[in-house]
Amino acid sequence: MQHLRRLRSRLRSKLRCSILFFTFDLRSKGKMPFETSLIITQHQHQKSHFCKSILKYKEVLVNVLMHSFLFLITLCFWSGLLNLRGSDIDYNPVFFAYVILSSTALEIFINPKKIDASIRINLEKEDEVTFSPYESILERLQHHVKNSSGRIFTSKRCNHALVDVIPEERRTSKLSLIALMKAIKNPVEVAGMQSAHVRDGAALCEFFAWLEQGIHTCAKITEMSAAEKLYQLRAEQKDFQGLSFPSISSSGPNGAIIHYQPCVETDRRLTLSEMYLIDSGGQYLDGTTDVTRTVHFGTPTDFQRDCFTRVLKGNIALVKAVFPNKVVGNTLDTLARKALWDVGLDYIHGTGHGIGHFLNVHEGPHGITYKHLADDPGLQENMFVSDEPGYYQENEFGIRIENIIRVVEAKGLPNNFGQRGYLTFEDVTFVPIQQKLIKIELLTSAEIDYINEYHSKCREVVGGYIEATGLAKSGLEWLLQETEPLQVHIK
């Protein structure tokens, strides 16, 4: 709790602020396995006492206090700060609570049933940390407002009843480095995200092997039963806690519905004659995943292959982009669309969103989209973001290819204009891309090299994991089958 003590000290000396008021409606098939209480996140990569928190938060709490105009608390900030996770909202391992942090105390307002003895002991043994019932927040906030004169920092999304207690001239709710530093993963989180995606990739390889065999043997597999099978395979992976969102399992015309969710009334059987799109993800103790693949187990049309290849070209264009440090994602969005625009096609969703570390699958403040994001601080090293261009032919099929990618330093550049530093991306998701859907003649030699290198990495990382852990060989066989180098036929 040393970082909290420093924060209180700086409240007096730097911000002249009497209270920080945080609403962490930190909320979490989708239910986490720890439904009645919170858990301390101490997976194999993180053995330190949870009250010490992750290094980035220690640093940011000092840095933020140097910039009073940058204080905003995102919904899952305190969940990350204290390394606590809950299950109040399906698919998101967060919890309902409020926090008031003043220069003298840290007050946590939460359902007392969610705080078990170990958490209470570890927190309350620290100076001036108290727990109060969730319902007592209004009265306590009124008390603080009445007995203080400084500014009060709160979230932009705080509910009106509570914000209305704070005089307008005392309110501050602007983007802060806290939101930024939650988006920039530290080494522990980077390693965890990478490890979680390897295990997730192994589950997906086994899923596609099962799916392909089932469809070719005329097994009755539907959108709903396929999604259930993938859930079961993920659940077999180490540290799996639940799905990160309801799976978008869509066949044929349902694939053209961008956020489709199968139900009894719409459930379609998967066949050799239609494309199948599966967008899904998992929550693991060491990371959150989100991946989309589109496949066809029969004979795709020329138009389907053309569209798929253009989506793939956009996916590659983004991950291979080189750009100045802190460029906003809006600047890069066009790269993922150009191959589609070249033939008069497009998609009507953003290209990428941030992703949490065993937190929300959609996490700001950064993103890659055609829209302007008012709080986008620009892309910075060790941010994670999705790369997911697509194309949707109404009433016929949908295509999306989604990988999670990490922002890294672009090394070896001959110049460094403005001394800004330049960045690029590296893949974190390793799941093969179906080659029968690729029109090689539309690809450049650089794009072919990328695909071959990507598939080689799939073999190395995910294939190596499957072999080392003794998982089902069917997944490995499918992976090897789908990652043969692209053959370029010279006429």
CSV table of C-alpha atoms in Angstrom, one decimal:
chain,number,residue,atom,x,y,z
A,1,MET,CA,0.0,0.0,0.0
A,2,GLN,CA,3.0,2.3,-0.2
A,3,HIS,CA,1.8,3.6,-3.5
A,4,LEU,CA,-1.5,4.6,-2.0
A,5,ARG,CA,0.3,6.5,0.8
A,6,ARG,CA,2.3,8.4,-1.8
A,7,LEU,CA,-0.9,9.1,-3.6
A,8,ARG,CA,-2.4,10.6,-0.5
A,9,SER,CA,0.6,12.7,0.1
A,10,ARG,CA,0.6,14.1,-3.4
A,11,LEU,CA,-3.1,14.9,-3.1
A,12,ARG,CA,-2.1,17.6,-0.6
A,13,SER,CA,1.1,18.9,-2.2
A,14,LYS,CA,0.4,18.7,-5.9
A,15,LEU,CA,-3.3,18.5,-6.6
A,16,ARG,CA,-4.7,20.4,-3.7
A,17,CYS,CA,-7.5,17.8,-4.0
A,18,SER,CA,-9.4,16.5,-1.0
A,19,ILE,CA,-11.1,13.5,-2.5
A,20,LEU,CA,-10.7,11.1,-5.4
A,21,PHE,CA,-14.1,9.4,-5.9
A,22,PHE,CA,-14.0,6.3,-8.0
A,23,THR,CA,-17.0,4.3,-9.3
A,24,PHE,CA,-15.8,0.9,-10.2
A,25,ASP,CA,-18.9,-0.7,-11.3
A,26,LEU,CA,-16.3,-3.2,-11.9
A,27,ARG,CA,-18.3,-5.9,-13.1
A,28,SER,CA,-18.0,-10.1,-14.5
A,29,LYS,CA,-20.6,-19.9,-20.0
A,30,GLY,CA,-19.7,-16.1,-18.9
A,31,LYS,CA,-19.8,-16.6,-15.1
A,32,MET,CA,-16.4,-16.8,-13.5
A,33,PRO,CA,-16.0,-19.8,-11.2
A,34,PHE,CA,-15.6,-17.6,-8.1
A,35,GLU,CA,-19.2,-16.3,-7.9
A,36,THR,CA,-19.5,-15.5,-4.3
A,37,SER,CA,-16.3,-13.7,-3.5
A,38,LEU,CA,-13.3,-11.9,-5.1
A,39,ILE,CA,-10.0,-13.6,-5.9
A,40,ILE,CA,-6.5,-12.4,-5.8
A,41,THR,CA,-4.7,-12.7,-9.2
A,42,GLN,CA,-1.5,-14.6,-8.4
A,43,HIS,CA,-0.8,-16.8,-11.4
A,44,GLN,CA,2.5,-18.3,-12.1
A,45,HIS,CA,3.9,-15.1,-13.5
A,46,GLN,CA,2.9,-12.9,-10.6
A,47,LYS,CA,3.7,-14.0,-7.0
A,48,SER,CA,4.0,-10.6,-5.3
A,49,HIS,CA,1.6,-9.5,-2.6
A,50,PHE,CA,-1.5,-8.1,-4.3
A,51,CYS,CA,-1.5,-4.9,-2.3
A,52,LYS,CA,1.9,-4.0,-3.8
A,53,SER,CA,0.1,-4.2,-7.1
A,54,ILE,CA,1.6,-4.2,-10.6
A,55,LEU,CA,4.6,-1.9,-11.1
A,56,LYS,CA,2.9,0.2,-13.7
A,57,TYR,CA,0.3,1.4,-11.1
A,58,LYS,CA,3.0,2.3,-8.6
A,59,GLU,CA,4.6,4.5,-11.3
A,60,VAL,CA,1.4,6.0,-12.7
A,61,LEU,CA,0.0,7.1,-9.4
A,62,VAL,CA,3.1,9.2,-9.0
A,63,ASN,CA,3.1,10.5,-12.5
A,64,VAL,CA,-0.6,11.2,-12.6
A,65,LEU,CA,-0.3,13.4,-9.5
A,66,MET,CA,2.1,15.6,-11.5
A,67,HIS,CA,-0.8,16.3,-13.9
A,68,SER,CA,-4.0,17.1,-12.1
A,69,PHE,CA,-5.9,17.6,-15.2
A,70,LEU,CA,-5.3,13.9,-16.2
A,71,PHE,CA,-7.4,12.1,-13.6
A,72,LEU,CA,-10.0,9.6,-14.9
A,73,ILE,CA,-10.8,6.2,-13.4
A,74,THR,CA,-12.0,3.6,-15.9
A,75,LEU,CA,-14.5,0.9,-14.8
A,76,CYS,CA,-11.9,-1.8,-14.2
A,77,PHE,CA,-9.0,0.4,-12.8
A,78,TRP,CA,-9.2,-0.6,-9.2
A,79,SER,CA,-9.7,-4.3,-10.1
A,80,GLY,CA,-6.3,-4.0,-11.7
A,81,LEU,CA,-4.7,-1.8,-9.1
A,82,LEU,CA,-5.5,-4.2,-6.3
A,83,ASN,CA,-5.1,-7.4,-8.4
A,84,LEU,CA,-8.6,-8.4,-7.5
A,85,ARG,CA,-11.2,-10.0,-9.8
A,86,GLY,CA,-14.9,-10.7,-9.4
A,87,SER,CA,-17.9,-12.1,-11.2
A,88,ASP,CA,-20.7,-9.6,-11.1
A,89,ILE,CA,-21.0,-9.3,-14.8
A,90,ASP,CA,-21.0,-12.2,-17.2
A,91,TYR,CA,-17.8,-12.6,-19.2
A,92,ASN,CA,-16.0,-9.8,-17.4
A,93,PRO,CA,-14.0,-10.7,-14.2
A,94,VAL,CA,-14.8,-7.5,-12.4
A,95,PHE,CA,-17.1,-6.4,-9.6
A,96,PHE,CA,-19.5,-3.8,-8.3
A,97,ALA,CA,-17.9,-1.3,-5.9
A,98,TYR,CA,-17.2,2.3,-5.2
A,99,VAL,CA,-13.9,3.7,-3.8
A,100,ILE,CA,-13.2,7.0,-2.1
A,101,LEU,CA,-9.5,7.8,-1.8
A,102,SER,CA,-8.7,10.9,0.2
A,103,SER,CA,-5.4,12.2,1.5
A,104,THR,CA,-6.1,10.2,4.7
A,105,ALA,CA,-7.9,7.1,3.8
A,106,LEU,CA,-8.9,4.5,1.2
A,107,GLU,CA,-12.6,3.5,1.6
A,108,ILE,CA,-14.0,0.6,-0.4
A,109,PHE,CA,-17.8,0.3,-0.7
A,110,ILE,CA,-18.7,-3.3,-1.6
A,111,ASN,CA,-21.0,-6.1,-0.7
A,112,PRO,CA,-19.2,-7.5,2.4
A,113,LYS,CA,-20.0,-11.1,1.4
A,114,LYS,CA,-17.6,-10.7,-1.5
A,115,ILE,CA,-14.6,-10.0,0.8
A,116,ASP,CA,-13.3,-13.2,2.3
A,117,ALA,CA,-11.0,-13.3,5.3
A,118,SER,CA,-7.7,-13.4,3.4
A,119,ILE,CA,-8.6,-10.3,1.3
A,120,ARG,CA,-9.9,-8.4,4.4
A,121,ILE,CA,-6.9,-9.2,6.5
A,122,ASN,CA,-4.4,-8.2,3.8
A,123,LEU,CA,-6.1,-4.9,3.1
A,124,GLU,CA,-7.2,-3.9,6.5
A,125,LYS,CA,-3.8,-4.4,8.0
A,126,GLU,CA,-2.6,-1.5,5.9
A,127,ASP,CA,-3.1,1.9,7.3
A,128,GLU,CA,-6.4,3.6,6.9
A,129,VAL,CA,-8.1,1.1,4.6
A,130,THR,CA,-11.7,0.4,5.4
A,131,PHE,CA,-14.6,-1.5,4.0
A,132,SER,CA,-18.2,-0.2,4.0
A,133,PRO,CA,-21.5,-1.5,2.6
A,134,TYR,CA,-22.1,-0.8,-1.0
A,135,GLU,CA,-25.3,1.1,-0.2
A,136,SER,CA,-23.6,3.6,2.1
A,137,ILE,CA,-21.7,5.4,-0.6
A,138,LEU,CA,-24.2,8.2,-1.0
A,139,GLU,CA,-24.1,9.2,2.7
A,140,ARG,CA,-20.4,8.9,2.9
A,141,LEU,CA,-19.8,11.0,-0.3
A,142,GLN,CA,-22.1,13.7,1.1
A,143,HIS,CA,-20.0,13.7,4.2
A,144,HIS,CA,-16.8,14.2,2.3
A,145,VAL,CA,-18.2,16.9,0.1
A,146,LYS,CA,-19.5,18.8,3.2
A,147,ASN,CA,-16.3,18.5,5.1
A,148,SER,CA,-13.8,19.3,2.4
A,149,SER,CA,-13.1,22.1,0.0
A,150,GLY,CA,-10.8,20.6,-2.7
A,151,ARG,CA,-11.6,19.3,-6.1
A,152,ILE,CA,-13.1,15.9,-6.5
A,153,PHE,CA,-12.0,13.6,-9.3
A,154,THR,CA,-14.6,11.2,-10.7
A,155,SER,CA,-15.3,9.0,-13.6
A,156,LYS,CA,-17.1,10.3,-16.7
A,157,ARG,CA,-19.5,7.4,-16.3
A,158,CYS,CA,-20.4,7.9,-12.7
A,159,ASN,CA,-24.2,7.8,-12.2
A,160,HIS,CA,-26.1,11.1,-12.0
A,161,ALA,CA,-27.3,10.6,-8.4
A,162,LEU,CA,-23.8,10.5,-7.1
A,163,VAL,CA,-22.3,13.1,-9.4
A,164,ASP,CA,-25.1,15.5,-8.4
A,165,VAL,CA,-23.9,15.5,-4.8
A,166,ILE,CA,-20.6,17.1,-6.0
A,167,PRO,CA,-20.9,20.8,-6.8
A,168,GLU,CA,-20.2,21.3,-10.5
A,169,GLU,CA,-17.3,23.7,-9.9
A,170,ARG,CA,-15.5,21.0,-7.9
A,171,ARG,CA,-15.9,18.2,-10.4
A,172,THR,CA,-13.0,17.0,-12.6
A,173,SER,CA,-13.3,14.0,-14.9
A,174,LYS,CA,-10.7,14.0,-17.6
A,175,LEU,CA,-8.5,11.3,-19.2
A,176,SER,CA,-5.7,10.4,-17.0
A,177,LEU,CA,-2.5,8.4,-17.2
A,178,ILE,CA,-4.2,5.8,-15.1
A,179,ALA,CA,-6.3,4.8,-18.1
A,180,LEU,CA,-3.3,5.0,-20.3
A,181,MET,CA,-1.1,2.8,-18.1
A,182,LYS,CA,-3.7,0.2,-17.7
A,183,ALA,CA,-3.7,-0.1,-21.5
A,184,ILE,CA,0.1,-0.4,-21.6
A,185,LYS,CA,0.9,-3.9,-20.3
A,186,ASN,CA,3.9,-4.4,-18.0
A,187,PRO,CA,6.2,-7.4,-18.6
A,188,VAL,CA,4.2,-9.7,-16.3
A,189,GLU,CA,1.0,-8.9,-18.3
A,190,VAL,CA,2.8,-9.2,-21.7
A,191,ALA,CA,4.1,-12.7,-20.8
A,192,GLY,CA,0.6,-13.7,-19.5
A,193,MET,CA,-1.2,-12.5,-22.6
A,194,GLN,CA,1.2,-14.4,-24.8
A,195,SER,CA,0.9,-17.6,-22.8
A,196,ALA,CA,-2.9,-17.4,-22.7
A,197,HIS,CA,-3.1,-17.0,-26.4
A,198,VAL,CA,-0.9,-20.1,-27.0
A,199,ARG,CA,-3.2,-22.3,-24.9
A,200,ASP,CA,-6.2,-20.7,-26.6
A,201,GLY,CA,-4.7,-21.4,-30.0
A,202,ALA,CA,-4.3,-25.1,-29.0
A,203,ALA,CA,-8.0,-25.3,-28.2
A,204,LEU,CA,-8.9,-23.7,-31.5
A,205,CYS,CA,-6.8,-26.1,-33.5
A,206,GLU,CA,-8.5,-29.1,-31.8
A,207,PHE,CA,-11.8,-27.4,-32.5
A,208,PHE,CA,-11.2,-27.0,-36.2
A,209,ALA,CA,-9.9,-30.5,-36.5
A,210,TRP,CA,-13.1,-31.8,-34.8
A,211,LEU,CA,-15.3,-29.5,-36.9
A,212,GLU,CA,-13.7,-30.5,-40.2
A,213,GLN,CA,-14.0,-34.2,-39.6
A,214,GLY,CA,-17.6,-33.8,-38.4
A,215,ILE,CA,-18.8,-31.9,-41.4
A,216,HIS,CA,-17.1,-34.3,-43.8
A,217,THR,CA,-18.7,-37.3,-42.1
A,218,CYS,CA,-22.1,-35.6,-42.2
A,219,ALA,CA,-22.3,-35.2,-38.4
A,220,LYS,CA,-25.1,-32.9,-37.3
A,221,ILE,CA,-23.1,-29.9,-36.1
A,222,THR,CA,-25.0,-26.6,-35.7
A,223,GLU,CA,-23.9,-23.1,-34.8
A,224,MET,CA,-24.9,-23.7,-31.2
A,225,SER,CA,-23.3,-27.1,-30.8
A,226,ALA,CA,-20.1,-25.8,-32.4
A,227,ALA,CA,-19.9,-23.0,-29.9
A,228,GLU,CA,-20.5,-25.4,-27.1
A,229,LYS,CA,-17.8,-27.7,-28.3
A,230,LEU,CA,-15.3,-24.8,-28.5
A,231,TYR,CA,-16.2,-23.8,-24.9
A,232,GLN,CA,-15.6,-27.3,-23.7
A,233,LEU,CA,-12.1,-27.4,-25.4
A,234,ARG,CA,-11.2,-24.1,-23.9
A,235,ALA,CA,-12.3,-25.3,-20.5
A,236,GLU,CA,-9.7,-28.0,-20.6
A,237,GLN,CA,-6.9,-25.5,-20.9
A,238,LYS,CA,-4.9,-24.5,-17.8
A,239,ASP,CA,-6.2,-21.4,-15.9
A,240,PHE,CA,-9.4,-21.1,-18.0
A,241,GLN,CA,-12.0,-19.1,-16.1
A,242,GLY,CA,-14.8,-18.6,-18.6
A,243,LEU,CA,-15.6,-17.0,-22.0
A,244,SER,CA,-14.7,-13.4,-22.6
A,245,PHE,CA,-17.9,-12.8,-24.5
A,246,PRO,CA,-20.7,-14.8,-26.0
A,247,SER,CA,-19.3,-16.7,-29.0
A,248,ILE,CA,-20.4,-15.4,-32.5
A,249,SER,CA,-20.9,-18.8,-34.2
A,250,SER,CA,-22.4,-18.0,-37.6
A,251,SER,CA,-23.0,-20.0,-40.8
A,252,GLY,CA,-24.0,-18.8,-44.2
A,253,PRO,CA,-26.2,-15.7,-44.1
A,254,ASN,CA,-26.0,-15.5,-40.4
A,255,GLY,CA,-22.3,-14.7,-40.8
A,256,ALA,CA,-23.3,-11.4,-42.4
A,257,ILE,CA,-24.8,-10.3,-39.1
A,258,ILE,CA,-21.8,-8.7,-37.5
A,259,HIS,CA,-22.7,-9.4,-33.8
A,260,TYR,CA,-24.9,-12.4,-34.4
A,261,GLN,CA,-25.5,-14.8,-31.5
A,262,PRO,CA,-27.1,-18.2,-32.3
A,263,CYS,CA,-30.3,-19.2,-30.6
A,264,VAL,CA,-32.8,-22.0,-31.0
A,265,GLU,CA,-34.8,-20.0,-33.5
A,266,THR,CA,-31.9,-19.1,-35.8
A,267,ASP,CA,-29.5,-22.1,-35.2
A,268,ARG,CA,-28.2,-23.4,-38.6
A,269,ARG,CA,-26.6,-26.6,-39.4
A,270,LEU,CA,-23.0,-26.3,-40.7
A,271,THR,CA,-22.5,-27.8,-44.1
A,272,LEU,CA,-20.0,-28.1,-46.9
A,273,SER,CA,-21.8,-25.5,-49.0
A,274,GLU,CA,-21.5,-22.5,-46.7
A,275,MET,CA,-18.9,-20.4,-45.0
A,276,TYR,CA,-18.6,-20.5,-41.3
A,277,LEU,CA,-17.4,-17.6,-39.1
A,278,ILE,CA,-16.5,-18.1,-35.4
A,279,ASP,CA,-15.5,-15.1,-33.3
A,280,SER,CA,-14.8,-16.2,-29.7
A,281,GLY,CA,-12.5,-15.7,-26.7
A,282,GLY,CA,-11.6,-16.9,-23.3
A,283,GLN,CA,-10.7,-15.5,-19.9
A,284,TYR,CA,-7.6,-17.0,-18.3
A,285,LEU,CA,-5.9,-16.1,-15.1
A,286,ASP,CA,-3.0,-14.7,-17.1
A,287,GLY,CA,-4.8,-13.1,-20.0
A,288,THR,CA,-7.9,-12.4,-22.1
A,289,THR,CA,-8.3,-13.7,-25.7
A,290,ASP,CA,-10.4,-12.7,-28.7
A,291,VAL,CA,-9.9,-14.4,-32.1
A,292,THR,CA,-12.0,-14.8,-35.3
A,293,ARG,CA,-11.5,-17.3,-38.1
A,294,THR,CA,-13.6,-17.8,-41.3
A,295,VAL,CA,-13.5,-21.2,-43.0
A,296,HIS,CA,-15.2,-23.1,-45.8
A,297,PHE,CA,-15.1,-26.9,-45.7
A,298,GLY,CA,-16.5,-27.4,-49.2
A,299,THR,CA,-15.8,-25.4,-52.4
A,300,PRO,CA,-15.9,-21.6,-51.9
A,301,THR,CA,-16.9,-19.4,-54.8
A,302,ASP,CA,-14.5,-17.2,-56.6
A,303,PHE,CA,-16.1,-14.1,-55.1
A,304,GLN,CA,-15.9,-15.5,-51.6
A,305,ARG,CA,-12.2,-16.2,-52.1
A,306,ASP,CA,-11.6,-12.7,-53.6
A,307,CYS,CA,-13.3,-11.1,-50.6
A,308,PHE,CA,-11.5,-13.3,-48.1
A,309,THR,CA,-8.1,-12.5,-49.7
A,310,ARG,CA,-8.8,-8.8,-49.6
A,311,VAL,CA,-9.7,-9.0,-45.9
A,312,LEU,CA,-6.5,-10.9,-45.3
A,313,LYS,CA,-4.5,-8.3,-47.2
A,314,GLY,CA,-6.0,-5.7,-44.8
A,315,ASN,CA,-5.1,-7.7,-41.8
A,316,ILE,CA,-1.5,-8.0,-43.0
A,317,ALA,CA,-1.3,-4.4,-43.9
A,318,LEU,CA,-2.2,-3.4,-40.4
A,319,VAL,CA,0.1,-5.8,-38.5
A,320,LYS,CA,3.1,-4.9,-40.8
A,321,ALA,CA,2.5,-1.1,-40.5
A,322,VAL,CA,5.3,1.1,-39.2
A,323,PHE,CA,4.2,4.4,-37.6
A,324,PRO,CA,5.3,7.2,-35.2
A,325,ASN,CA,4.9,6.7,-31.5
A,326,LYS,CA,1.6,7.9,-30.2
A,327,VAL,CA,-0.2,8.0,-33.6
A,328,VAL,CA,-3.9,7.6,-32.9
A,329,GLY,CA,-5.5,4.5,-34.2
A,330,ASN,CA,-7.8,6.4,-36.5
A,331,THR,CA,-4.8,7.2,-38.6
A,332,LEU,CA,-4.2,3.5,-39.4
A,333,ASP,CA,-7.7,2.3,-40.0
A,334,THR,CA,-7.5,3.0,-43.8
A,335,LEU,CA,-4.7,0.5,-44.1
A,336,ALA,CA,-7.0,-2.4,-43.3
A,337,ARG,CA,-9.7,-1.2,-45.7
A,338,LYS,CA,-7.7,-0.3,-48.8
A,339,ALA,CA,-7.7,-3.7,-50.6
A,340,LEU,CA,-11.5,-3.8,-50.1
A,341,TRP,CA,-11.9,-0.1,-51.2
A,342,ASP,CA,-10.0,-0.9,-54.4
A,343,VAL,CA,-12.9,-2.9,-55.6
A,344,GLY,CA,-15.7,-0.9,-54.0
A,345,LEU,CA,-16.2,-3.0,-50.8
A,346,ASP,CA,-16.0,-2.1,-47.1
A,347,TYR,CA,-17.1,-3.1,-43.6
A,348,ILE,CA,-19.1,-1.0,-41.1
A,349,HIS,CA,-17.3,-1.7,-37.9
A,350,GLY,CA,-14.0,-0.6,-36.4
A,351,THR,CA,-10.8,-2.4,-37.2
A,352,GLY,CA,-9.4,-2.8,-33.7
A,353,HIS,CA,-10.1,-2.5,-30.0
A,354,GLY,CA,-7.9,-2.6,-26.9
A,355,ILE,CA,-8.1,-5.7,-24.7
A,356,GLY,CA,-7.6,-6.2,-21.0
A,357,HIS,CA,-5.4,-8.6,-19.1
A,358,PHE,CA,-7.8,-11.0,-17.5
A,359,LEU,CA,-10.3,-8.1,-17.6
A,360,ASN,CA,-12.7,-6.7,-20.2
A,361,VAL,CA,-12.3,-8.0,-23.7
A,362,HIS,CA,-12.9,-4.5,-25.0
A,363,GLU,CA,-10.7,-2.0,-23.2
A,364,GLY,CA,-9.9,1.6,-24.1
A,365,PRO,CA,-8.9,4.3,-24.3
A,366,HIS,CA,-7.1,3.4,-27.6
A,367,GLY,CA,-8.6,1.7,-30.7
A,368,ILE,CA,-8.3,1.5,-34.5
A,369,THR,CA,-11.4,2.7,-36.2
A,370,TYR,CA,-12.8,5.1,-38.8
A,371,LYS,CA,-14.4,7.1,-35.9
A,372,HIS,CA,-12.7,9.7,-33.9
A,373,LEU,CA,-12.0,8.5,-30.3
A,374,ALA,CA,-11.9,11.6,-28.1
A,375,ASP,CA,-9.8,10.0,-25.4
A,376,ASP,CA,-7.4,8.1,-27.7
A,377,PRO,CA,-3.9,8.8,-26.3
A,378,GLY,CA,-2.2,7.2,-29.3
A,379,LEU,CA,-0.6,3.8,-29.8
A,380,GLN,CA,2.3,3.1,-27.5
A,381,GLU,CA,4.7,0.2,-26.9
A,382,ASN,CA,3.1,-2.8,-25.1
A,383,MET,CA,-0.5,-1.8,-25.9
A,384,PHE,CA,-2.5,-4.7,-27.2
A,385,VAL,CA,-5.2,-4.3,-29.8
A,386,SER,CA,-7.3,-6.4,-32.2
A,387,ASP,CA,-6.7,-6.5,-35.9
A,388,GLU,CA,-10.1,-7.5,-37.4
A,389,PRO,CA,-11.1,-6.3,-40.9
A,390,GLY,CA,-14.0,-8.1,-42.5
A,391,TYR,CA,-16.5,-8.2,-45.3
A,392,TYR,CA,-20.2,-9.1,-45.1
A,393,GLN,CA,-22.4,-10.0,-48.1
A,394,GLU,CA,-25.9,-9.5,-46.9
A,395,ASN,CA,-28.0,-12.7,-46.7
A,396,GLU,CA,-25.1,-14.8,-48.0
A,397,PHE,CA,-22.0,-14.9,-45.9
A,398,GLY,CA,-19.6,-13.0,-43.6
A,399,ILE,CA,-15.8,-12.9,-43.4
A,400,ARG,CA,-13.7,-11.7,-40.6
A,401,ILE,CA,-10.1,-12.4,-39.7
A,402,GLU,CA,-9.1,-11.3,-36.2
A,403,ASN,CA,-5.8,-11.5,-34.4
A,404,ILE,CA,-4.7,-9.8,-31.2
A,405,ILE,CA,-1.5,-7.9,-31.9
A,406,ARG,CA,1.0,-6.1,-29.6
A,407,VAL,CA,2.6,-2.7,-30.2
A,408,VAL,CA,6.4,-3.0,-30.3
A,409,GLU,CA,9.3,-0.9,-31.3
A,410,ALA,CA,10.1,-0.8,-35.0
A,411,LYS,CA,13.8,-1.7,-35.1
A,412,GLY,CA,16.4,-1.1,-37.7
A,413,LEU,CA,14.8,2.0,-39.4
A,414,PRO,CA,17.4,4.2,-41.2
A,415,ASN,CA,15.8,7.4,-39.7
A,416,ASN,CA,14.0,8.7,-36.7
A,417,PHE,CA,12.2,11.9,-37.8
A,418,GLY,CA,11.5,14.2,-35.0
A,419,GLN,CA,13.1,11.8,-32.5
A,420,ARG,CA,9.6,10.5,-31.9
A,421,GLY,CA,10.4,6.8,-32.1
A,422,TYR,CA,8.6,4.4,-34.4
A,423,LEU,CA,6.5,1.4,-33.7
A,424,THR,CA,5.0,-1.6,-35.4
A,425,PHE,CA,3.0,-4.6,-34.4
A,426,GLU,CA,3.7,-8.3,-33.6
A,427,ASP,CA,1.2,-11.1,-33.6
A,428,VAL,CA,0.0,-12.6,-30.3
A,429,THR,CA,-2.7,-14.9,-31.8
A,430,PHE,CA,-1.4,-18.0,-33.6
A,431,VAL,CA,-4.2,-19.9,-35.3
A,432,PRO,CA,-3.8,-21.0,-39.0
A,433,ILE,CA,-5.6,-19.1,-41.7
A,434,GLN,CA,-7.5,-21.4,-44.1
A,435,GLN,CA,-5.5,-21.5,-47.4
A,436,LYS,CA,-8.2,-22.8,-49.7
A,437,LEU,CA,-9.9,-19.3,-49.3
A,438,ILE,CA,-6.8,-17.5,-50.4
A,439,LYS,CA,-6.4,-16.3,-54.0
A,440,ILE,CA,-2.6,-16.3,-54.2
A,441,GLU,CA,-2.6,-14.2,-57.4
A,442,LEU,CA,-3.9,-11.2,-55.4
A,443,LEU,CA,-1.0,-11.3,-52.9
A,444,THR,CA,2.3,-9.5,-53.2
A,445,SER,CA,5.5,-11.4,-52.5
A,446,ALA,CA,5.8,-9.6,-49.2
A,447,GLU,CA,2.3,-10.8,-48.2
A,448,ILE,CA,3.1,-14.4,-49.1
A,449,ASP,CA,6.2,-14.2,-47.1
A,450,TYR,CA,4.3,-12.9,-44.1
A,451,ILE,CA,1.7,-15.7,-44.3
A,452,ASN,CA,4.4,-18.4,-44.5
A,453,GLU,CA,6.2,-16.8,-41.6
A,454,TYR,CA,3.0,-16.6,-39.6
A,455,HIS,CA,2.2,-20.2,-40.2
A,456,SER,CA,5.7,-21.3,-39.4
A,457,LYS,CA,5.3,-19.4,-36.0
A,458,CYS,CA,1.9,-21.2,-35.5
A,459,ARG,CA,3.8,-24.5,-35.8
A,460,GLU,CA,6.6,-23.4,-33.6
A,461,VAL,CA,4.5,-21.8,-30.8
A,462,VAL,CA,1.2,-23.6,-30.7
A,463,GLY,CA,2.4,-26.9,-32.3
A,464,GLY,CA,5.3,-27.0,-29.9
A,465,TYR,CA,2.9,-26.5,-26.9
A,466,ILE,CA,0.6,-29.3,-28.1
A,467,GLU,CA,3.5,-31.7,-28.4
A,468,ALA,CA,5.0,-30.7,-25.1
A,469,THR,CA,1.7,-31.0,-23.2
A,470,GLY,CA,0.5,-34.2,-24.8
A,471,LEU,CA,-2.8,-32.6,-26.0
A,472,ALA,CA,-5.0,-34.3,-28.6
A,473,LYS,CA,-2.9,-35.1,-31.7
A,474,SER,CA,-5.9,-34.2,-33.9
A,475,GLY,CA,-5.3,-30.6,-33.2
A,476,LEU,CA,-1.6,-30.9,-34.1
A,477,GLU,CA,-2.4,-32.8,-37.3
A,478,TRP,CA,-4.9,-30.1,-38.4
A,479,LEU,CA,-2.4,-27.4,-37.6
A,480,LEU,CA,0.4,-29.0,-39.7
A,481,GLN,CA,-2.1,-29.6,-42.6
A,482,GLU,CA,-3.1,-25.9,-42.6
A,483,THR,CA,0.3,-24.4,-42.3
A,484,GLU,CA,2.1,-25.8,-45.3
A,485,PRO,CA,3.9,-23.0,-47.2
A,486,LEU,CA,1.9,-21.3,-49.8
A,487,GLN,CA,2.8,-22.7,-53.2
A,488,VAL,CA,3.3,-20.0,-55.9
A,489,HIS,CA,3.0,-21.4,-59.4
A,490,ILE,CA,5.1,-19.6,-61.9
A,491,LYS,CA,3.5,-19.7,-65.4
